[in-house]
XYZ file of N, CA, C and O in Angstrom:
504
model
N -47.197 3.252 -6.019
C -48.283 3.543 -7.039
C -49.374 2.922 -6.865
O -50.217 3.460 -7.480
N -49.711 1.613 -6.169
C -51.534 1.253 -5.958
C -51.844 2.381 -4.356
O -52.797 1.535 -3.652
N -51.263 3.181 -3.653
C -51.155 3.583 -2.699
C -50.837 3.376 -1.767
O -51.062 3.867 -0.139
N -50.093 2.264 -1.655
C -49.170 1.520 -0.541
C -47.692 2.396 -0.336
O -47.052 2.553 -1.207
N -46.941 2.374 0.490
C -45.949 2.950 0.810
C -44.759 2.030 0.273
O -44.818 0.978 0.542
N -44.025 2.825 -0.130
C -42.468 2.215 -0.957
C -41.524 1.777 0.165
O -41.531 2.756 1.288
N -41.248 0.582 0.326
C -40.249 0.272 1.449
C -38.810 1.297 1.068
O -38.556 1.594 0.090
N -38.346 1.406 2.596
C -37.164 2.014 2.173
C -35.826 1.332 1.592
O -34.495 1.707 2.155
N -35.762 -0.157 1.457
C -35.056 -0.570 0.779
C -35.069 -1.195 -0.697
O -36.282 -1.077 -0.987
N -33.919 -1.723 -1.209
C -34.259 -2.358 -2.465
C -33.873 -3.692 -2.462
O -32.724 -4.112 -1.502
N -34.346 -4.061 -3.359
C -33.927 -5.642 -3.674
C -33.271 -5.884 -4.891
O -33.859 -5.907 -5.885
N -32.243 -6.514 -4.848
C -31.192 -6.648 -6.141
C -31.023 -8.018 -6.176
O -30.105 -8.576 -5.595
N -31.234 -8.292 -7.345
C -31.316 -9.713 -7.488
C -29.762 -9.864 -8.668
O -29.634 -9.609 -9.707
N -28.853 -10.626 -8.065
C -27.626 -10.551 -8.556
C -27.526 -12.399 -9.732
O -27.521 -13.060 -8.756
N -27.728 -11.676 -10.864
C -27.564 -12.970 -11.433
C -26.710 -13.005 -12.981
O -26.935 -11.616 -13.451
N -26.378 -13.537 -13.682
C -25.675 -13.850 -15.015
C -24.627 -12.277 -14.702
O -24.775 -11.285 -15.163
N -23.375 -12.977 -14.446
C -22.461 -12.153 -14.468
C -21.843 -10.996 -15.337
O -21.373 -9.873 -15.229
N -21.722 -11.767 -16.532
C -21.542 -11.066 -17.613
C -22.978 -9.454 -18.243
O -22.390 -8.895 -18.136
N -23.623 -10.188 -17.667
C -24.543 -8.436 -17.891
C -24.758 -7.770 -16.801
O -25.661 -6.658 -16.838
N -24.168 -7.961 -15.732
C -24.237 -6.931 -14.298
C -23.163 -6.045 -14.427
O -22.401 -6.236 -15.009
N -23.681 -5.006 -13.918
C -22.879 -3.564 -13.830
C -21.652 -3.889 -12.996
O -21.852 -5.057 -12.398
N -20.249 -3.425 -13.344
C -19.115 -3.452 -12.524
C -19.291 -3.210 -11.337
O -18.907 -4.276 -10.076
N -20.473 -2.353 -10.668
C -20.522 -2.391 -9.154
C -21.160 -3.853 -8.765
O -20.837 -4.125 -7.825
N -22.308 -4.556 -9.398
C -22.900 -5.469 -8.742
C -21.942 -6.781 -8.800
O -22.204 -7.411 -7.969
N -21.059 -6.552 -9.881
C -19.937 -7.827 -9.725
C -19.223 -7.512 -8.859
O -18.935 -8.784 -7.861
N -19.023 -6.640 -8.307
C -18.060 -6.349 -7.083
C -18.789 -6.790 -5.825
O -18.336 -7.237 -5.049
N -20.226 -6.509 -5.904
C -20.953 -6.452 -4.508
C -20.857 -8.165 -4.531
O -21.053 -8.701 -3.897
N -21.260 -8.949 -5.385
C -21.518 -10.371 -5.909
C -20.277 -10.807 -5.375
O -20.442 -12.198 -4.487
N -18.745 -10.334 -5.801
C -17.637 -10.778 -5.148
C -17.571 -10.822 -3.575
O -17.134 -11.893 -3.118
N -17.961 -9.562 -3.091
C -17.825 -9.418 -1.484
C -18.551 -10.626 -0.971
O -18.532 -11.228 -0.071
N -19.856 -10.649 -1.317
C -20.938 -11.771 -1.040
C -19.793 -13.337 -0.796
O -20.263 -13.997 0.005
N -19.588 -13.666 -1.914
C -18.914 -14.904 -2.246
C -17.690 -15.032 -1.304
O -17.510 -15.869 -0.799
N -16.894 -13.944 -1.163
C -15.711 -14.046 -0.357
C -15.996 -14.149 0.977
O -15.415 -14.205 1.750
N -17.216 -12.992 1.511
C -17.046 -13.036 3.114
C -18.412 -14.076 3.386
O -18.506 -14.302 4.197
N -18.935 -14.642 2.483
C -19.509 -16.072 2.695
C -20.850 -15.459 3.353
O -21.061 -16.481 4.087
N -21.572 -14.440 3.199
C -22.478 -14.120 3.499
C -22.332 -13.518 5.047
O -23.479 -12.813 5.813
N -20.871 -13.165 5.760
C -20.762 -12.726 6.735
C -20.410 -11.098 6.764
O -19.813 -10.714 6.258
N -22.042 -10.597 7.619
C -21.668 -9.361 7.332
C -20.211 -8.660 7.812
O -20.028 -7.806 7.076
N -19.188 -8.685 9.014
C -18.614 -8.737 9.695
C -17.567 -8.437 8.533
O -16.753 -7.734 8.691
N -17.339 -10.021 7.688
C -16.107 -10.029 6.622
C -16.287 -9.112 5.467
O -15.489 -8.431 4.935
N -17.850 -8.728 5.367
C -18.210 -7.821 3.947
C -17.727 -6.729 4.677
O -16.891 -5.867 3.463
N -18.053 -6.095 5.558
C -17.698 -4.611 6.159
C -16.267 -4.553 5.747
O -15.625 -3.607 5.468
N -15.354 -5.192 6.558
C -13.494 -5.600 6.712
C -13.484 -5.375 5.290
O -12.535 -4.668 5.080
N -14.122 -6.315 4.353
C -13.290 -6.132 2.856
C -14.053 -5.151 2.022
O -12.654 -4.584 1.488
N -14.770 -4.676 2.420
C -15.112 -3.475 1.770
C -14.244 -2.194 2.179
O -13.734 -1.159 1.544
N -14.390 -1.831 3.580
C -13.420 -0.797 4.326
C -11.845 -1.346 3.692
O -11.103 -0.100 3.270
N -11.242 -2.269 3.469
C -9.910 -2.517 2.918
C -9.768 -2.235 1.878
O -9.225 -1.337 1.183
N -10.965 -2.438 0.979
C -10.689 -2.093 -0.394
C -11.252 -0.384 -0.538
O -10.135 0.191 -1.544
N -11.980 -0.111 0.064
C -12.024 1.491 -0.030
C -10.332 2.410 0.480
O -10.233 3.300 -0.179
N -9.724 1.812 1.361
C -8.727 2.254 1.847
C -7.787 2.261 0.490
O -6.755 2.738 0.787
N -7.687 0.993 0.148
C -6.941 1.092 -0.849
C -6.910 1.481 -2.094
O -6.100 2.216 -2.950
N -8.098 1.375 -2.287
C -8.423 2.203 -3.811
C -9.072 3.690 -3.767
O -9.012 4.331 -4.692
N -9.480 3.696 -2.910
C -10.420 5.279 -2.921
C -11.318 5.560 -3.744
O -11.859 4.343 -3.650
N -11.272 6.881 -4.187
C -12.433 7.097 -5.176
C -12.116 6.579 -6.581
O -12.892 7.185 -7.423
N -11.092 5.571 -6.848
C -10.897 5.313 -8.018
C -12.034 4.150 -8.576
O -12.267 3.937 -9.714
N -12.504 3.551 -7.534
C -13.235 2.430 -7.572
C -12.738 1.502 -7.287
O -11.397 0.902 -7.501
N -13.738 0.372 -7.086
C -13.168 -1.284 -6.499
C -13.321 -1.922 -7.788
O -14.755 -2.192 -8.212
N -12.443 -3.002 -8.013
C -12.851 -4.094 -8.831
C -13.061 -5.438 -8.633
O -12.780 -5.429 -7.312
N -13.348 -6.285 -9.462
C -13.728 -7.843 -8.611
C -12.398 -7.921 -8.535
O -11.972 -8.829 -7.482
N -11.277 -7.814 -9.407
C -9.802 -8.198 -8.829
C -9.749 -7.710 -7.737
O -8.751 -8.357 -7.086
N -9.654 -6.728 -7.394
C -9.315 -5.870 -6.181
C -9.973 -6.609 -5.272
O -9.149 -7.247 -4.132
N -11.133 -6.810 -4.962
C -11.629 -7.909 -3.827
C -11.285 -9.325 -3.846
O -10.765 -9.778 -2.706
N -10.787 -9.838 -4.973
C -10.185 -11.179 -4.931
C -8.464 -10.926 -4.128
O -8.227 -11.531 -3.269
N -7.941 -10.013 -4.614
C -6.589 -10.026 -4.222
C -6.845 -9.715 -2.820
O -6.036 -10.143 -1.686
N -7.723 -8.629 -2.123
C -7.824 -8.021 -0.708
C -8.336 -9.051 0.021
O -7.696 -9.816 1.045
N -8.924 -9.906 -0.105
C -9.799 -11.258 0.305
C -8.654 -12.426 0.576
O -8.522 -13.162 1.553
N -7.839 -12.410 -0.305
C -6.780 -13.659 -0.061
C -5.767 -13.155 0.643
O -5.284 -13.881 1.463
N -5.442 -11.627 0.481
C -4.610 -11.267 1.844
C -4.691 -10.840 3.157
O -3.842 -10.872 4.254
N -6.249 -10.996 3.530
C -6.756 -10.976 4.830
C -6.406 -12.149 5.234
O -6.781 -11.842 6.947
N -6.469 -12.942 4.517
C -6.455 -14.484 5.398
C -7.513 -14.478 6.148
O -7.498 -14.951 7.271
N -8.913 -14.582 5.862
C -10.456 -14.809 6.780
C -10.071 -16.024 7.550
O -10.175 -16.993 7.016
N -10.094 -15.885 9.055
C -10.250 -17.418 9.429
C -11.699 -17.512 10.045
O -12.045 -18.431 10.772
N -12.526 -16.432 10.211
C -13.855 -16.556 10.560
C -13.852 -15.979 12.296
O -14.487 -16.709 12.937
N -12.503 -15.939 12.781
C -12.775 -15.343 14.056
C -13.419 -14.253 14.574
O -13.448 -13.235 13.817
N -14.478 -14.174 15.719
C -14.994 -13.024 15.816
C -14.100 -12.237 16.942
O -13.431 -12.763 17.631
N -14.694 -11.089 17.352
C -14.028 -10.200 18.291
C -13.867 -11.002 19.328
O -12.591 -10.595 19.797
N -14.913 -11.556 19.854
C -15.117 -12.129 21.243
C -13.918 -12.998 21.317
O -13.213 -13.547 22.220
N -13.759 -13.831 20.641
C -13.062 -15.210 20.507
C -11.196 -14.461 20.761
O -10.495 -15.091 21.078
N -11.241 -13.169 19.817
C -9.771 -12.551 19.831
C -9.504 -12.041 21.046
O -8.340 -12.261 21.854
N -10.790 -11.405 21.816
C -10.475 -11.010 23.153
C -9.849 -11.933 24.218
O -9.068 -11.844 24.951
N -10.861 -13.064 24.059
C -10.638 -14.152 24.471
C -9.395 -14.849 25.094
O -8.634 -15.257 25.941
N -8.987 -15.014 23.794
C -7.490 -15.364 23.533
C -6.657 -14.472 23.885
O -5.399 -14.706 24.890
N -6.524 -13.118 23.925
C -5.663 -12.050 24.524
C -5.520 -12.415 25.795
O -4.753 -12.045 26.670
N -7.108 -12.417 26.600
C -7.056 -12.464 27.786
C -6.351 -13.748 28.684
O -5.460 -13.339 29.611
N -6.442 -14.687 27.684
C -5.964 -16.006 28.232
C -4.218 -15.975 28.052
O -3.590 -16.514 29.232
N -3.661 -15.469 27.378
C -2.453 -14.980 27.083
C -1.897 -14.153 28.248
O -1.115 -14.312 28.631
N -2.662 -13.190 28.585
C -2.146 -12.061 29.433
C -2.327 -12.759 30.993
O -1.071 -12.882 31.747
N -3.322 -13.352 31.433
C -3.774 -13.842 32.463
C -2.550 -14.936 32.870
O -2.061 -14.629 34.110
N -2.064 -15.981 32.158
C -1.549 -17.146 32.342
C 0.065 -16.290 31.938
O 1.010 -17.293 32.101
N 0.268 -15.267 31.621
C 2.004 -14.738 31.253
C 2.319 -14.607 32.689
O 2.163 -13.901 33.637
N 3.950 -15.676 32.716
C 4.478 -15.282 33.904
C 5.340 -14.214 33.966
O 5.689 -13.910 35.506
N 5.596 -13.661 32.791
C 6.609 -12.281 33.455
C 6.097 -10.905 33.605
O 6.689 -10.035 34.264
N 4.333 -11.188 33.536
C 3.807 -10.151 34.034
C 2.931 -10.397 35.757
O 2.917 -11.264 35.683
N 3.233 -9.338 36.465
C 2.851 -9.006 37.689
C 1.236 -8.820 37.317
O 0.969 -8.522 36.640
N 0.744 -8.778 38.797
C -0.901 -8.463 38.575
C -1.454 -7.176 38.401
O -2.346 -7.525 37.667
N -0.625 -6.323 38.603
C -0.783 -4.697 38.494
C -0.978 -4.468 36.805
O -1.956 -4.166 36.320
N 0.457 -5.483 36.381
C -0.011 -5.296 34.789
C -0.713 -5.889 33.648
O -1.356 -5.114 33.401
N -1.082 -6.871 34.633
C -1.996 -7.693 33.942
C -3.656 -6.796 33.787
O -4.404 -6.806 33.048
N -3.522 -6.588 35.161
C -4.752 -5.775 35.002
C -4.903 -4.563 34.095
O -6.130 -4.333 33.903
N -3.931 -3.873 34.247
C -3.633 -2.720 33.575
C -4.147 -2.994 31.846
O -4.713 -2.433 31.339
N -3.557 -4.170 31.582
C -3.515 -4.643 30.092
C -4.897 -4.915 29.915
O -5.886 -4.720 28.737
N -5.629 -5.636 31.170
C -7.292 -6.357 30.573
C -7.759 -4.923 30.560
O -9.222 -4.929 29.600
N -7.422 -4.005 31.438
C -8.485 -3.132 31.327
C -9.143 -2.146 30.165
O -9.749 -1.707 29.856
N -7.489 -2.158 29.439
C -7.202 -1.755 28.388
C -7.981 -2.553 27.033
O -8.652 -1.821 26.333
N -7.835 -3.482 26.824
C -8.266 -4.744 26.359
C -9.911 -4.540 26.153
O -10.356 -4.334 25.277
N -10.575 -4.436 27.566
C -11.903 -4.162 27.772
C -12.533 -2.823 27.234
O -13.695 -2.849 26.436
N -11.959 -1.866 27.354
C -12.368 -0.809 26.697
C -11.974 -0.524 25.298
O -13.064 -0.082 24.593
N -11.623 -1.303 24.568
C -11.467 -1.479 23.160
C -12.121 -2.112 22.752
O -12.972 -1.905 21.484
N -12.722 -3.209 23.451
C -13.736 -4.433 22.992
C -14.961 -3.574 23.241
O -15.523 -3.657 22.334
N -15.197 -2.640 24.200
C -16.441 -1.768 24.142
C -16.419 -1.114 22.785
O -17.729 -0.992 22.286
N -15.326 -0.149 22.378
C -15.892 0.730 21.236
C -15.433 -0.083 20.029
O -16.333 0.232 19.233
N -14.970 -1.091 19.901
C -15.340 -1.718 18.615
C -16.440 -2.686 18.562
O -17.398 -2.449 17.142
N -17.090 -2.965 19.558
C -18.639 -3.337 19.569
C -19.660 -2.124 19.383
O -20.573 -2.674 18.532
N -19.262 -1.234 19.536
C -20.060 0.031 19.578
C -19.814 0.672 17.956
O -20.761 0.595 17.081
N -18.723 0.253 17.168
C -18.678 0.693 15.835
C -19.430 -0.314 15.270
O -19.804 -0.276 14.059
N -19.227 -1.713 15.389
C -19.935 -2.801 14.489
C -21.042 -2.415 14.517
O -21.938 -2.854 13.850
N -21.726 -1.861 15.831
C -23.399 -1.833 15.648
C -23.926 -0.847 15.111
O -24.868 -1.062 14.362
N -22.876 0.247 15.009
C -23.287 1.547 14.270
C -22.842 1.602 12.812
O -23.732 2.517 12.271
N -22.069 0.606 12.445
C -21.429 0.521 10.785
C -22.733 0.467 9.894
O -22.531 1.106 8.895
N -23.411 -0.542 10.423
C -24.594 -0.890 9.167
C -25.224 0.447 8.920
O -25.955 0.769 7.734
N -25.650 1.116 9.941
C -26.547 1.970 9.770
C -25.733 3.406 9.214
O -26.506 4.041 8.493
N -24.392 3.443 9.555
C -23.615 4.636 9.042
C -23.596 4.218 7.186
O -23.736 5.061 6.611
N -23.450 3.230 6.806
C -22.987 2.157 5.415
C -24.397 2.481 4.671
O -24.162 2.625 3.549
N -25.276 2.020 5.229
C -26.801 1.584 4.538
C -27.691 2.182 5.100
O -28.979 2.325 4.421
N -27.670 3.180 6.073
C -28.734 4.079 6.519
C -29.678 3.084 7.066
O -31.198 3.793 7.019
N -29.704 2.105 7.612
C -30.911 1.379 8.168
C -31.539 2.141 9.557
O -30.761 2.903 10.113
């Protein structure tokens, strides 16, 4: 308007839930249930989309899904470290088996991190 370029993002202020659109209410509930954690929010949105597809997601859907996912706040790294420790100290596996399992886990960890890195770009066009 004043000759300055417009930013490529929008700022949406979510206030007064009664006057918000249903989409804004869903976004607000995702923010609440994910507690501002982007990974949790993405997981919640993916789960909701898988459940509802093109039908659309409601605030009740988000509440139901967030209760069923049982968010504990574990990072991917924490889960991988726990798996690693369980495998390395498992008595019934020989060293070759442990090595093969850990190699596959490392490959999956790499893929997961790549997906988490590019997902915001795919979802939001950053």
